[in-house]
Amino acid sequence: STAATTDSYRPALHFTAKDTWLNDPNGLIFHDGVYHLYYQNNPVGNVWGNMSWGHATSTDLLTWTEHPVAIACDENEDIFSGSIVHDRHNTSGFGDGSTAPLVAVYTSAFKPGSLHEGVQAQSLAYSLDGGYSWTKHGGNPVLNRGSAEFRDPKVIWYDGGADSYWVMVAVEATDFQVVLYKSRDLKAWEPLSTFGPANATGGVWECPDLFPLPVDGDPENVKWVLTVNLNPGGPNNGSAGQYFIGDFDGTTFTSASTVTEGLQDPDRLGDYQWLDWGRDYYAAVSFSDAPENRRLMIAWMNNWEYANQIPTTPWRSPMSLAREISLQARDGELCLVQQPAGDWTALAGTESLHLSGTTIDDGVQVLAGAAGTVQRIDVSFTPGGAEEFGLILRGDGTKGTRVGIRPGEGTLLVDRRESGRTDFHDSFPSIDSAPIQATSGSYDLTIFVDRCSAEVFAQDGQVTMTELIFPAETSTSLAVYAVGGTATMNSLQVAQLG
Ligand code: FRU
């Protein structure tokens, strides 16, 4: 295939570091009108290593400005994943009288030869200038269990009225356990409870999050959501995130939907609730203090199976789009629903194609006027006799990335075997699938194509699939296809966003 330059892969609407490696989003917080995205970063390379917190900011969640490294590794510790809180009442004492601090809670991964060699423990740093410069706390680590696998603290303020306090969720990664702690000052922590093992337990558990959400927007009916990323062991192999819906009473998280028998059984993976079914949506965590109580998440758009080999240089790995998460009751079951969250108003794009009521014949049809590399595609299909139908993205005629529906099987699939460069890792050229149901007889998809990725939102946001692709620069066509019969494309809108 044609060699694409790395710039033809660099996304327009997703964050990438200018010329370095990144993985997990860290310390997501909305503060003083600005969204802060910190991230696992190698400041001097484009593979994993020298872990530090890089930093970027945005006001629209679509365009980002990179800043100098916020919290750097040193001879004693790597700075692993964690979170940031605005300590409004200066409970930590890091404030200076006029400014309440931002406090970062991160994992110190202690290096060989350091005092705590081999241990992962939780540490603090604080900022008095709104998140641009950081000072490590002299009393680090503040929470040390002597464990080599204790990491990824997410801290929230638990509003228990007169008895309110900080709650930390972190993982004992190889025990498939979320551990909960409480503190009044972010420095002294006492254990509350543990959650797990439950549901998907392939690989290790990483990067948990815990947050309340109203069911169908009803403030009188609030549930708690625990998200847990795991690697490997996702529904289509490698890294992925699962979620549990339940209750949190300030001490214990309980979930009605947990399975604790047969945990390693791959046939069960379809029974669990996944944040995303694609290959490239990992380490998802939510923002602290997002406006209007919105729950906004960003994930790392990559997969540990091949993360260090994806063919981009000098940067490596994008973040996902920011998503707004809500909780809905559908068919008597609670589920998370996701929608792209950025401020798209400035980016309405130009509509290049608008079709309605088109019959899709057996075969592949390239759509004139729909070519592009940065697009929002809204499409609705009704099945005819075809066993499979859908779109082929970033193609050159018949080849490209298939996004299809198999109504008989009830699956949504992304096939990237002919998506462009796939040779950098054996497991990259995959056909991935998710269970999907028709809504009032039709399958409606919203797909964001952004040079090296496709993010599919299906079933009104209940099912999402996020996948990296590395097409040739010249592969820009959009096609529609059906296999073994016909289907109807009720509508298609393509907006060019690039
Ligand atoms: C998840 C993870 C975290 C860890 C970080 C290290 O991708 O393994 O558990 O804190 O990456 O970079």
PDB file of N, CA, C and O and ligand atoms in Angstrom, residues 23-24 40 48 51 80-81 151-152 206-207 282-283 300 304, ligand 1:
ATOM      1  N   ASN A  23      -0.047   7.947  26.761  1.00  0.00           N
ATOM      2  CA  ASN A  23      -1.105   6.961  27.011  1.00  0.00           C
ATOM      3  C   ASN A  23      -2.184   7.591  27.887  1.00  0.00           C
ATOM      4  O   ASN A  23      -2.689   8.664  27.513  1.00  0.00           O
ATOM      5  N   ASP A  24      -2.595   6.991  28.978  1.00  0.00           N
ATOM      6  CA  ASP A  24      -3.825   7.369  29.682  1.00  0.00           C
ATOM      7  C   ASP A  24      -4.051   8.869  29.864  1.00  0.00           C
ATOM      8  O   ASP A  24      -3.127   9.595  30.253  1.00  0.00           O
ATOM      9  N   GLN A  40      -0.391  10.531  30.540  1.00  0.00           N
ATOM     10  CA  GLN A  40       0.830   9.747  30.644  1.00  0.00           C
ATOM     11  C   GLN A  40       1.688  10.070  29.432  1.00  0.00           C
ATOM     12  O   GLN A  40       1.250   9.908  28.286  1.00  0.00           O
ATOM     13  N   TRP A  48       6.560   4.022  25.180  1.00  0.00           N
ATOM     14  CA  TRP A  48       6.302   4.156  26.612  1.00  0.00           C
ATOM     15  C   TRP A  48       7.624   4.233  27.384  1.00  0.00           C
ATOM     16  O   TRP A  48       8.559   3.469  27.099  1.00  0.00           O
ATOM     17  N   MET A  51       7.778   7.911  32.495  1.00  0.00           N
ATOM     18  CA  MET A  51       6.405   8.379  32.622  1.00  0.00           C
ATOM     19  C   MET A  51       6.287   9.614  33.483  1.00  0.00           C
ATOM     20  O   MET A  51       6.730   9.671  34.629  1.00  0.00           O
ATOM     21  N   PHE A  80       2.810   7.751  37.453  1.00  0.00           N
ATOM     22  CA  PHE A  80       1.763   6.982  36.776  1.00  0.00           C
ATOM     23  C   PHE A  80       0.422   7.710  36.909  1.00  0.00           C
ATOM     24  O   PHE A  80       0.329   8.808  37.442  1.00  0.00           O
ATOM     25  N   SER A  81      -0.637   7.045  36.446  1.00  0.00           N
ATOM     26  CA  SER A  81      -1.941   7.707  36.293  1.00  0.00           C
ATOM     27  C   SER A  81      -2.573   8.128  37.615  1.00  0.00           C
ATOM     28  O   SER A  81      -2.296   7.558  38.676  1.00  0.00           O
ATOM     29  N   ARG A 151      -2.509   1.174  42.030  1.00  0.00           N
ATOM     30  CA  ARG A 151      -2.339   2.385  41.221  1.00  0.00           C
ATOM     31  C   ARG A 151      -3.644   3.005  40.735  1.00  0.00           C
ATOM     32  O   ARG A 151      -4.711   2.499  40.928  1.00  0.00           O
ATOM     33  N   ASP A 152      -3.465   4.139  40.060  1.00  0.00           N
ATOM     34  CA  ASP A 152      -4.489   4.863  39.303  1.00  0.00           C
ATOM     35  C   ASP A 152      -5.599   5.454  40.186  1.00  0.00           C
ATOM     36  O   ASP A 152      -6.801   5.234  39.939  1.00  0.00           O
ATOM     37  N   GLU A 206      -7.331  -1.674  35.749  1.00  0.00           N
ATOM     38  CA  GLU A 206      -6.612  -0.398  35.821  1.00  0.00           C
ATOM     39  C   GLU A 206      -7.605   0.763  35.735  1.00  0.00           C
ATOM     40  O   GLU A 206      -8.738   0.590  35.307  1.00  0.00           O
ATOM     41  N   CYS A 207      -7.142   1.938  36.140  1.00  0.00           N
ATOM     42  CA  CYS A 207      -7.865   3.210  35.924  1.00  0.00           C
ATOM     43  C   CYS A 207      -9.371   3.130  36.226  1.00  0.00           C
ATOM     44  O   CYS A 207     -10.209   3.219  35.318  1.00  0.00           O
ATOM     45  N   TYR A 282      -9.333   2.984  25.715  1.00  0.00           N
ATOM     46  CA  TYR A 282      -8.798   2.448  26.974  1.00  0.00           C
ATOM     47  C   TYR A 282      -8.509   3.566  27.976  1.00  0.00           C
ATOM     48  O   TYR A 282      -8.276   4.716  27.608  1.00  0.00           O
ATOM     49  N   ALA A 283      -8.484   3.148  29.250  1.00  0.00           N
ATOM     50  CA  ALA A 283      -8.125   4.055  30.346  1.00  0.00           C
ATOM     51  C   ALA A 283      -9.073   5.249  30.418  1.00  0.00           C
ATOM     52  O   ALA A 283      -8.680   6.344  30.823  1.00  0.00           O
ATOM     53  N   TRP A 300      -7.886   6.965  26.146  1.00  0.00           N
ATOM     54  CA  TRP A 300      -6.719   6.829  25.275  1.00  0.00           C
ATOM     55  C   TRP A 300      -7.156   5.992  24.074  1.00  0.00           C
ATOM     56  O   TRP A 300      -7.741   4.919  24.250  1.00  0.00           O
ATOM     57  N   TRP A 304      -2.974  -1.681  24.240  1.00  0.00           N
ATOM     58  CA  TRP A 304      -1.632  -2.107  24.647  1.00  0.00           C
ATOM     59  C   TRP A 304      -1.074  -3.233  23.776  1.00  0.00           C
ATOM     60  O   TRP A 304       0.134  -3.453  23.749  1.00  0.00           O
TER      61      TRP A 304
HETATM   62  C1  FRU B   1      -2.899   1.962  32.061  1.00  0.00           C
HETATM   63  C2  FRU B   1      -1.625   2.040  32.867  1.00  0.00           C
HETATM   64  C3  FRU B   1      -1.929   2.446  34.288  1.00  0.00           C
HETATM   65  C4  FRU B   1      -0.635   3.057  34.735  1.00  0.00           C
HETATM   66  C5  FRU B   1      -0.146   3.719  33.477  1.00  0.00           C
HETATM   67  C6  FRU B   1       1.344   3.707  33.320  1.00  0.00           C
HETATM   68  O1  FRU B   1      -2.708   2.103  30.688  1.00  0.00           O
HETATM   69  O2  FRU B   1      -0.957   0.794  32.823  1.00  0.00           O
HETATM   70  O3  FRU B   1      -2.381   1.403  35.110  1.00  0.00           O
HETATM   71  O4  FRU B   1      -0.816   3.966  35.784  1.00  0.00           O
HETATM   72  O5  FRU B   1      -0.732   3.035  32.395  1.00  0.00           O
HETATM   73  O6  FRU B   1       1.728   4.466  32.197  1.00  0.00           O
END
